[in-house]
Coordinates of C-alpha atoms and ligand atoms in Angstrom, one line a residue:
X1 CA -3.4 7.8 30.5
X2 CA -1.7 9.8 27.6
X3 CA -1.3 7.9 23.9
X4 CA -0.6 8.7 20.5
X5 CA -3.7 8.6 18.8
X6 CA -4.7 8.6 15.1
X7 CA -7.4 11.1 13.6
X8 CA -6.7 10.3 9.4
X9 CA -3.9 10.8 6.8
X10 CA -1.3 12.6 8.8
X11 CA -2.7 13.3 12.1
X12 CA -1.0 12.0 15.2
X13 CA -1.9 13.2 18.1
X14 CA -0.8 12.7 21.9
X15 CA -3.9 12.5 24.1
X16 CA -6.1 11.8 27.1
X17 CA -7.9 8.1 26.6
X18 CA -9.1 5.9 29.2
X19 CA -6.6 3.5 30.9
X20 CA -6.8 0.0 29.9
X21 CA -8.3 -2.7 32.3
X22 CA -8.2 -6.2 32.4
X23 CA -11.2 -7.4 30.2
X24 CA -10.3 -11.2 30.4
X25 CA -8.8 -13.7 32.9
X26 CA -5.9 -14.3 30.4
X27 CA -5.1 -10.5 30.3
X28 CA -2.2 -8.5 32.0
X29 CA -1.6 -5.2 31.8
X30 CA 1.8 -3.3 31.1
X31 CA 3.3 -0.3 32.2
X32 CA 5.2 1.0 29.3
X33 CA 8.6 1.8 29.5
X34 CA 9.6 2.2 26.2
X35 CA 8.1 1.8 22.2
X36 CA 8.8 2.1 18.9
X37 CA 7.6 3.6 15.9
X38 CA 7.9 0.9 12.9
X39 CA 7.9 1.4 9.1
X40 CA 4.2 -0.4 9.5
X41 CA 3.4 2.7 11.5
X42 CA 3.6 5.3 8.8
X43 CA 1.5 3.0 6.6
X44 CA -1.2 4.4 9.2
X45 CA 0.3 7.7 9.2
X46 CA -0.4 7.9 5.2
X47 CA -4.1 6.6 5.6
X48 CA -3.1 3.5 3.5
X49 CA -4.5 1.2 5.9
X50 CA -8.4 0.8 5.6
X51 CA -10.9 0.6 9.1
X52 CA -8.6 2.9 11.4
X53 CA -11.3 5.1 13.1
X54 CA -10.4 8.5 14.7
X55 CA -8.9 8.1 18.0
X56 CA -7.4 4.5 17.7
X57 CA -4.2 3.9 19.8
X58 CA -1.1 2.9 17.9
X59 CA 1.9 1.4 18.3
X60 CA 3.3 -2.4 18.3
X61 CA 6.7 -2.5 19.2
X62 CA 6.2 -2.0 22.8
X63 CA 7.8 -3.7 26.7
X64 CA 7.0 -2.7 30.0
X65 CA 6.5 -3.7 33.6
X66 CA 3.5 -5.7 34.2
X67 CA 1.5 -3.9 36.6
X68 CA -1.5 -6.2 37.1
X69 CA -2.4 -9.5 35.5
X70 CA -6.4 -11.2 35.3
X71 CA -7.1 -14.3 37.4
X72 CA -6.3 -16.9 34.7
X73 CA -2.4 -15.6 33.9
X74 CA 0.0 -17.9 35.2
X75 CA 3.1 -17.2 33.5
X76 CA 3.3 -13.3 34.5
X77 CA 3.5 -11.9 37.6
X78 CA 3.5 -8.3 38.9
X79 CA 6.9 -6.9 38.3
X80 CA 7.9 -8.7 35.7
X81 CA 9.9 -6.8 32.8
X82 CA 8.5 -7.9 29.4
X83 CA 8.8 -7.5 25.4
X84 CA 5.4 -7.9 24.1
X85 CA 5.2 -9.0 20.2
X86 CA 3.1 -7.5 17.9
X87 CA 1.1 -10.7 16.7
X88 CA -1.3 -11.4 19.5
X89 CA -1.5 -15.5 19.5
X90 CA -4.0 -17.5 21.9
X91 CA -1.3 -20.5 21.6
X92 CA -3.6 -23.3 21.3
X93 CA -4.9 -23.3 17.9
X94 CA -4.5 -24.8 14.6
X95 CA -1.9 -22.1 13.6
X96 CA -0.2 -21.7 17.1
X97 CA 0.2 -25.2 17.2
X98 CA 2.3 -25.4 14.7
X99 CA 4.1 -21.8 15.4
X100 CA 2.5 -20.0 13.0
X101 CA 1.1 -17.0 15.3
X102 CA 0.8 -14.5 12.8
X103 CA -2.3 -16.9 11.2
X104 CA -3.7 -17.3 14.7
X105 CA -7.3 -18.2 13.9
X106 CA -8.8 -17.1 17.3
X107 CA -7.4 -13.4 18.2
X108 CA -9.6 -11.6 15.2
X109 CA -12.9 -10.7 16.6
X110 CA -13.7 -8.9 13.0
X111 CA -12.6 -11.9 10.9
X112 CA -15.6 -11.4 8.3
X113 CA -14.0 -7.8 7.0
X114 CA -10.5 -9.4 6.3
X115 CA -11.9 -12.6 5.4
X116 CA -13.7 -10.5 2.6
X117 CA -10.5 -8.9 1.4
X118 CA -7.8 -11.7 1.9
X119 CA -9.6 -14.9 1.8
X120 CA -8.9 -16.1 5.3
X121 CA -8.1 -13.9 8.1
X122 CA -4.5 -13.7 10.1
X123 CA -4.3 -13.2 13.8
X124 CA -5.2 -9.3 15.5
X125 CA -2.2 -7.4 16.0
X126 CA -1.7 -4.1 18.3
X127 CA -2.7 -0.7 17.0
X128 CA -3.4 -2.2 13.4
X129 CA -6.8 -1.3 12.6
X130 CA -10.3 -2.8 13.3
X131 CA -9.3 -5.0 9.9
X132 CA -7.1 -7.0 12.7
X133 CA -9.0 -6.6 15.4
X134 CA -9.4 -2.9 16.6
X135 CA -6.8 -3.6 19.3
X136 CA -5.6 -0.6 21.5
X137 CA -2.2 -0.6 20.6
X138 CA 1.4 0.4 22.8
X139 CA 2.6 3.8 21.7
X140 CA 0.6 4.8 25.2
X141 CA 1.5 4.5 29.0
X142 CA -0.4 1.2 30.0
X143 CA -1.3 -1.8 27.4
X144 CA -3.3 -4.4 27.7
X145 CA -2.1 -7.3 26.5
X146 CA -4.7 -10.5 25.9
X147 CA -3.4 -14.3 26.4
X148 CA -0.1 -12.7 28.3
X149 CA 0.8 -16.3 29.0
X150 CA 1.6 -16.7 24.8
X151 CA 2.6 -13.4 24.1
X152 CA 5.7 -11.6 25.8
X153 CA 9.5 -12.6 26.6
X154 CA 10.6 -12.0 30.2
X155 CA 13.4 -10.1 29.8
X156 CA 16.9 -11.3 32.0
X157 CA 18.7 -9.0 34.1
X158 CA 21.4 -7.0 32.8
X159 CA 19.9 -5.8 29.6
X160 CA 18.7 -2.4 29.1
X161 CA 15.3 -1.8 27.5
X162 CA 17.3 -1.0 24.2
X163 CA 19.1 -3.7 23.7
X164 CA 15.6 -5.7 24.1
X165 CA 12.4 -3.6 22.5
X166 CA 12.9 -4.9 18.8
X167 CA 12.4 -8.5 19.7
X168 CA 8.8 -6.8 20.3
X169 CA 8.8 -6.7 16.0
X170 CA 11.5 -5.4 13.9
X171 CA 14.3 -8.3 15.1
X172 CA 12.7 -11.3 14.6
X173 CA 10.9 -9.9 11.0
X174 CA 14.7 -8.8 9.4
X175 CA 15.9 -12.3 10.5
X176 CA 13.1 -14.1 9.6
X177 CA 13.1 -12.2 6.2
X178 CA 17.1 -13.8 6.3
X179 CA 15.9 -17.1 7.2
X180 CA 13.4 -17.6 4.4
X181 CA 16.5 -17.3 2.1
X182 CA 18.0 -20.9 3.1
X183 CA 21.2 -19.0 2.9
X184 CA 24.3 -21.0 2.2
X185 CA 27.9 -20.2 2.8
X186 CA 28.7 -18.9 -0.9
X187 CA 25.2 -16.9 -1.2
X188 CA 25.0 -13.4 -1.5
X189 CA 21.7 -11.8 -0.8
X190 CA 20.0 -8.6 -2.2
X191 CA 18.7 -6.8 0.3
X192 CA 16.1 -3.7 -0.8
X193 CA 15.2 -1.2 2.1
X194 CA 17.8 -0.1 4.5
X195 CA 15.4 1.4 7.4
X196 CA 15.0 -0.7 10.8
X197 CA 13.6 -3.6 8.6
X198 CA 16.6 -3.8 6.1
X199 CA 18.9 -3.3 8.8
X200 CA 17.9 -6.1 11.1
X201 CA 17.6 -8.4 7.8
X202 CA 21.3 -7.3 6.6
X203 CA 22.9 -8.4 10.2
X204 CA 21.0 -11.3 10.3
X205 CA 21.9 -12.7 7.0
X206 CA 25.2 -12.2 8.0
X207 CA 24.5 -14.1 11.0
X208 CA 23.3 -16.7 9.3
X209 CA 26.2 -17.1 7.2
X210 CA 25.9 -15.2 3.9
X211 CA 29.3 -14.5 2.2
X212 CA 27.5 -11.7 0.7
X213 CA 25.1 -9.1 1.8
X214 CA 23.6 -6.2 -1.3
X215 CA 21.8 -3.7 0.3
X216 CA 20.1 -1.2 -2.0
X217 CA 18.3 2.4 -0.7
X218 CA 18.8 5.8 -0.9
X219 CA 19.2 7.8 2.1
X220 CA 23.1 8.1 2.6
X221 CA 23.0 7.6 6.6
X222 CA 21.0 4.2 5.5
X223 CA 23.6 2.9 3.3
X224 CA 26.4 3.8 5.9
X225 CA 25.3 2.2 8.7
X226 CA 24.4 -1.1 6.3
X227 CA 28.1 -0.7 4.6
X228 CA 29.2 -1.0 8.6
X229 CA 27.6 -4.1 9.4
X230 CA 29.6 -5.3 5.5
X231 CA 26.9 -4.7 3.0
X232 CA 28.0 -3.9 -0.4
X233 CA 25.7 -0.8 -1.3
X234 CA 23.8 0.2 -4.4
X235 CA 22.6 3.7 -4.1
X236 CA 18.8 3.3 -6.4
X237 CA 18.7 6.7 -7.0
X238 CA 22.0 6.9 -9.1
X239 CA 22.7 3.4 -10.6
X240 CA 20.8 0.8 -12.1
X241 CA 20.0 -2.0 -9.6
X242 CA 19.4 -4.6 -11.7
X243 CA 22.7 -3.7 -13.7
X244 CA 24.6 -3.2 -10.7
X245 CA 23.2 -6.8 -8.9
X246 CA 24.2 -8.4 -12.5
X247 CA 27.3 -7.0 -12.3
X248 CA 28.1 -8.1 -8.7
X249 CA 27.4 -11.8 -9.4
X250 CA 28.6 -13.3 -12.4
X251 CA 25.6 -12.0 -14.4
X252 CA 23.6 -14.7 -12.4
X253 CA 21.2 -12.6 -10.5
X254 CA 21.4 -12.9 -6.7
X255 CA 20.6 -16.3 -4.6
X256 CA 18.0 -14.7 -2.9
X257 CA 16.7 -10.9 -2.7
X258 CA 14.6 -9.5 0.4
X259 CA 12.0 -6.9 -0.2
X260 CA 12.3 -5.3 3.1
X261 CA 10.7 -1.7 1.8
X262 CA 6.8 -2.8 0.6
X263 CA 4.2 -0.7 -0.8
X264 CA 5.2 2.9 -0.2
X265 CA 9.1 3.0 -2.4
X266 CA 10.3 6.3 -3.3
X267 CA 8.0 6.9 -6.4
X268 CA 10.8 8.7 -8.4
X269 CA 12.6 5.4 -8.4
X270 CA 11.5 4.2 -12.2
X271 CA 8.9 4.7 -14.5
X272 CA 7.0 1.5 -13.1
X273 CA 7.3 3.3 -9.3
X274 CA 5.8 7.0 -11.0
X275 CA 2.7 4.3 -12.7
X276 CA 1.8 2.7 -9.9
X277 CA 1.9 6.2 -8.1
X278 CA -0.9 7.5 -10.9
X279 CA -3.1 4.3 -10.3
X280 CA -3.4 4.1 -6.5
X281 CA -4.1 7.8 -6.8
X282 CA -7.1 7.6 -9.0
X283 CA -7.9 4.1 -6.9
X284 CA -6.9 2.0 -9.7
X285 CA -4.4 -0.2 -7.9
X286 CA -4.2 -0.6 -4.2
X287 CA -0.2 -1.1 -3.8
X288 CA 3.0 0.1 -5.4
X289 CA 5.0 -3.1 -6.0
X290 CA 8.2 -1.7 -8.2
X291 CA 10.5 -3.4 -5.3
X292 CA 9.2 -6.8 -5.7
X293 CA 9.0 -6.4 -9.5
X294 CA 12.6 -5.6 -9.5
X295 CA 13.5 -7.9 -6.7
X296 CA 12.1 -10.9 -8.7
X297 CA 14.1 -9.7 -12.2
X298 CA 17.1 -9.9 -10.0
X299 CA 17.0 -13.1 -8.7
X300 CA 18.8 -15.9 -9.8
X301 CA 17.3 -19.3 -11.5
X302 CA 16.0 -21.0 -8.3
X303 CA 16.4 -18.2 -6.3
X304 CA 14.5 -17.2 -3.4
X305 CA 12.1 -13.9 -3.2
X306 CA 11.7 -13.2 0.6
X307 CA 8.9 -10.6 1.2
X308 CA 8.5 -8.9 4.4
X309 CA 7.8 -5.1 3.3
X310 CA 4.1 -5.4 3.6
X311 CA 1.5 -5.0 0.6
X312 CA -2.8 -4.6 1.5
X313 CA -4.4 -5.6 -1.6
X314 CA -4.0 -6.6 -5.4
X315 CA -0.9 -6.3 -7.1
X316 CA -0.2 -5.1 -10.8
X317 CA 2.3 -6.3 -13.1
X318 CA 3.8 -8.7 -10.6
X319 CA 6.5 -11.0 -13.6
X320 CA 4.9 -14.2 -13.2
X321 CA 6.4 -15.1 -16.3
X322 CA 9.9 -14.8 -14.8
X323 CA 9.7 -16.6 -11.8
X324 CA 7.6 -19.3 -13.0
X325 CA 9.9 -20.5 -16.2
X326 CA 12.8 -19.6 -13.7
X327 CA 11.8 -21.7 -10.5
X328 CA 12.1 -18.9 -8.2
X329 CA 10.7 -19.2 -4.5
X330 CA 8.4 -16.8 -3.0
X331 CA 8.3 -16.9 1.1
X332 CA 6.3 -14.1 2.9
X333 CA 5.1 -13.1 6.2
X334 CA 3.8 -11.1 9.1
X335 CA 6.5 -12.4 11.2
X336 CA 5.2 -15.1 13.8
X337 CA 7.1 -13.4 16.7
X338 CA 6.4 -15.6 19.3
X339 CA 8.4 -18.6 17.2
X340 CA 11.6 -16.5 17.0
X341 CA 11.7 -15.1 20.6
X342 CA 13.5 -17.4 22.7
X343 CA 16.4 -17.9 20.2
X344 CA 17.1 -14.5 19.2
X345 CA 17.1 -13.2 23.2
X346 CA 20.0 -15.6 23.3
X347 CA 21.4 -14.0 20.5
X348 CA 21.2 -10.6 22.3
X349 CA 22.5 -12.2 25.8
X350 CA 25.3 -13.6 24.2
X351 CA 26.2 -10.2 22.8
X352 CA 26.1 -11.8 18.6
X353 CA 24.0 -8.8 18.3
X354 CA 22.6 -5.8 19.7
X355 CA 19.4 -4.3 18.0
X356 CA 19.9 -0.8 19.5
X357 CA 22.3 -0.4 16.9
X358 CA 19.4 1.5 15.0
X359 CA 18.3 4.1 17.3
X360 CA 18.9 7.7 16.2
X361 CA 16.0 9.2 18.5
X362 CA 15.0 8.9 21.9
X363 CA 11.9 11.0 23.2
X364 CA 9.1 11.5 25.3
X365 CA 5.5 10.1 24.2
X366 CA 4.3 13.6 24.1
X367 CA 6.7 13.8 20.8
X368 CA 5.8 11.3 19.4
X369 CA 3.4 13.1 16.9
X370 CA 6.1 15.3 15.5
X371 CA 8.6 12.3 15.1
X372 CA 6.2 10.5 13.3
X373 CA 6.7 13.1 10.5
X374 CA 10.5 13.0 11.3
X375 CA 10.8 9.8 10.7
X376 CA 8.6 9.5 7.5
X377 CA 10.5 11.9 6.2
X378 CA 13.8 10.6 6.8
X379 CA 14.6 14.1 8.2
X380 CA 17.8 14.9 10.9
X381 CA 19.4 11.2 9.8
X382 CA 16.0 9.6 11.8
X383 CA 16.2 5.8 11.5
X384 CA 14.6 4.7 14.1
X385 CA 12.6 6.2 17.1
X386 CA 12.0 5.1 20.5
X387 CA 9.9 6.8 22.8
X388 CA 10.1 6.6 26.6
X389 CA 6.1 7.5 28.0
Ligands
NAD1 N1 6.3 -8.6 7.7 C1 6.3 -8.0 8.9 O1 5.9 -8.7 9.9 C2 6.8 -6.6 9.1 C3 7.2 -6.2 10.3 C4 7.7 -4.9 10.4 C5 7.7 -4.0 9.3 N2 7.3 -4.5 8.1 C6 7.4 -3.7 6.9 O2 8.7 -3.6 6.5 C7 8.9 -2.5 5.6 C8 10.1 -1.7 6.1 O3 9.9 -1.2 7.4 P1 11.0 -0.1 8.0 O4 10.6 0.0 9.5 O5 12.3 -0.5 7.7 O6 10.5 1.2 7.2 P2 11.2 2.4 6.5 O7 10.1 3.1 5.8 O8 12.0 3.2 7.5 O9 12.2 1.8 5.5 C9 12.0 1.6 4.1 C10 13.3 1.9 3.4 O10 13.1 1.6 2.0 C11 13.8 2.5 1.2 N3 13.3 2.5 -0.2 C12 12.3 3.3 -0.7 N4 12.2 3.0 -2.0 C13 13.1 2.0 -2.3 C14 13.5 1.4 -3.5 N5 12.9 1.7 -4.7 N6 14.6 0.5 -3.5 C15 15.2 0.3 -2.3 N7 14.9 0.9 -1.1 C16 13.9 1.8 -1.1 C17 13.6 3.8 2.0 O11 14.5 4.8 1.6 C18 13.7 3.4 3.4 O12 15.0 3.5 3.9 C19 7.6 -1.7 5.7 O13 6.8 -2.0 4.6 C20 6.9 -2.3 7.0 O14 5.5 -2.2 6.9 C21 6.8 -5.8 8.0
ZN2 ZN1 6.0 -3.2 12.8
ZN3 ZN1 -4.0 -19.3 18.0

């Protein structure tokens, strides 16, 4: 089958590999029909993330048909159209038990290498390195996809594969991001990162009844399309965020802020962003956390600081001090997909939001390689890319 491979810092490539087969009883296998690339992605891309090997297959925001399913699968059959999230979940564990499939303590087979870095390890996840489990991932024709019965939505008639692909990752992780933030009909929430993340979290916020939504980035596309869904915008580039947020709420700080950007901000941002560049550079820092530091400064007394732009290692310069004497809240995750699933395709059937609203490019696979720079570079107003293999 053709799939978009990675060969180190930069280089995508769309090749030859061997179709996937059904290795265990619980498996099924997909025929893609359509996939994403996510802002997790170009974290690959840049070589941030550590154990990729040359020739891994990415990608995991992915659906298809399923096309053949092992002895054991009861849930799928042949035929059936599917979203498949990213988080692979066995469903019977400590974690799944209790709906946390992102800590799934059974779907890592190399547990002892993240174990070393993070303390404990989460669950394996498609296309994410052999950190989470060295798991082919869906930017590719065919998938497999282990413990099917756990992992993908059947999708109902009538919706296109559009309207339904980001329930596979980016949906359920800007509404979840919305739903740490206990949001109460006066809040207003900060929102930093306007790309497919950002969006998803500004809509959903709304949603879930904020009066009002700040959404801070850059790019001038970004900030339209998150004025459209009612955002009030702060453009970081020109003003002064944590002026501008001040200004915007009674000098209080906003009820909650969402870092939905992570470890790679634009590094001309501040003078904290430019240090943090110099130190992962000459490896003496592993992340760039200027959103979060700023996010955090922002936040009003008893606040809430919801993280899901994601960070590897150990971060500098974090203000303890701040949120501590100030009661803030941290929540933070690699969204537990499976959890969200159900009620946000309900959302989507009854048309309180469509996801596809972020698409600006639809290709082939075989393009894939060269919209992966596209998109990294916010070039020819990308937002988000879908490819059709
Ligand atoms: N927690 C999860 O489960 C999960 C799931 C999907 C994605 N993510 C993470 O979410 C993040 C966003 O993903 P995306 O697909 O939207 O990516 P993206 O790269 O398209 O979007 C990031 C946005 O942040 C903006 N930005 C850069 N510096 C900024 C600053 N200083 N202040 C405000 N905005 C700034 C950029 O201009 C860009 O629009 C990534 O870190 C990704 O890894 C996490
Ligand atoms: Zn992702
Ligand atoms: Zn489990």
């Amino acid at each position: 089958m053709r799939a978009l491979t990675w060969h180190g810092k930069g280089d995508m490539r769309c090749e030859s590999v061997p179709d996937p087969r059904i290795e265990h009883p619980r498996d099924a296998i997909i025929k893609v029909t359509a996939c994403a690339i996510c802002g997790s992605d170009l974290h690959i891309y840049g070589g941030l993330i550590p154990e990729m090997k040359s020739g891994d297959v990415v990608g995991h925001e992915t659906m298809g048909e399923v096309v053949e399913v092992g002895s054991e699968t009861q849930k799928l059959k042949v035929g059936d159209r599917v979203v498949v999230p990213f988080t692979i979940a066995c469903g019977e564990c400590f974690f799944c038990q209790r709906g946390q499939y992102s800590g799934c303590e059974r779907t890592n087979p190399d547990r002892k290498t993240a174990e070393k870095l993070w303390g404990h390890s989460p669950a394996g996840l498609f296309g994410y390195s052999h950190i989470l489990g060295g798991y082919p991932g869906g930017q590719a024709e065919y998938m497999r996809v282990p413990h099917a019965d756990v992992g993908p939505i059947k999708v109902p008639d009538g919706l296109s594969d559009e309207q339904v692909l980001f329930l596979s990752d980016i949906f359920p992780t800007g509404y979840m991001a919305a739903e740490f933030c206990d949001i109460k009909p006066e809040d207003t929430i900060a929102v930093w990162g306007c790309g497919p993340v950002g969006q998803m979290a500004i809509r959903s916020a709304f949603l879930l009844g904020a009066k009002r939504v700040i959404a801070i980035d850059t790019v001038p596309e970004r900030l339209v399309l998150a004025k459209s869904a009612g955002a009030e915008t702060i453009d970081f580039m020109q003003e002064e965020v944590y002026e501008r947020i001040n200004d915007l709420t009674h000098g209080r700080g906003a009820d909650a802020c969402i870092d939905a950007v992570g470890t790679e901000p634009e590094t001309d941002a501040s003078f904290d962003s430019r240090l943090d560049r110099a130190k992962v550079a000459v490896g003496l820092g592993t992340d760039r956390p200027h959103v979060l530091r700023q996010a955090i400064q922002s936040c009003r007394n008893f606040g809430i600081v919801s993280i899901v732009g994601v960070y590897g290692g150990f971060l500098d310069k974090i203000p303890m001090g701040s949120a501590i004497n100030r009661g803030l809240t941290f929540r933070m995750a690699q969204t537990p997909v499976q959890r969200y699933l159900p009620k946000l395709m309900e959302r989507i059937v009854k048309g309180e939001i469509d996801p596809s609203f972020v698409i600006t490019h639809r290709a082939p696979l075989e393009d894939g390689p060269a919209l992966y720079k596209t998109f990294r570079d916010k070039a020819d107003g990308c937002i988000k890319v879908v490819l059709k293999p």
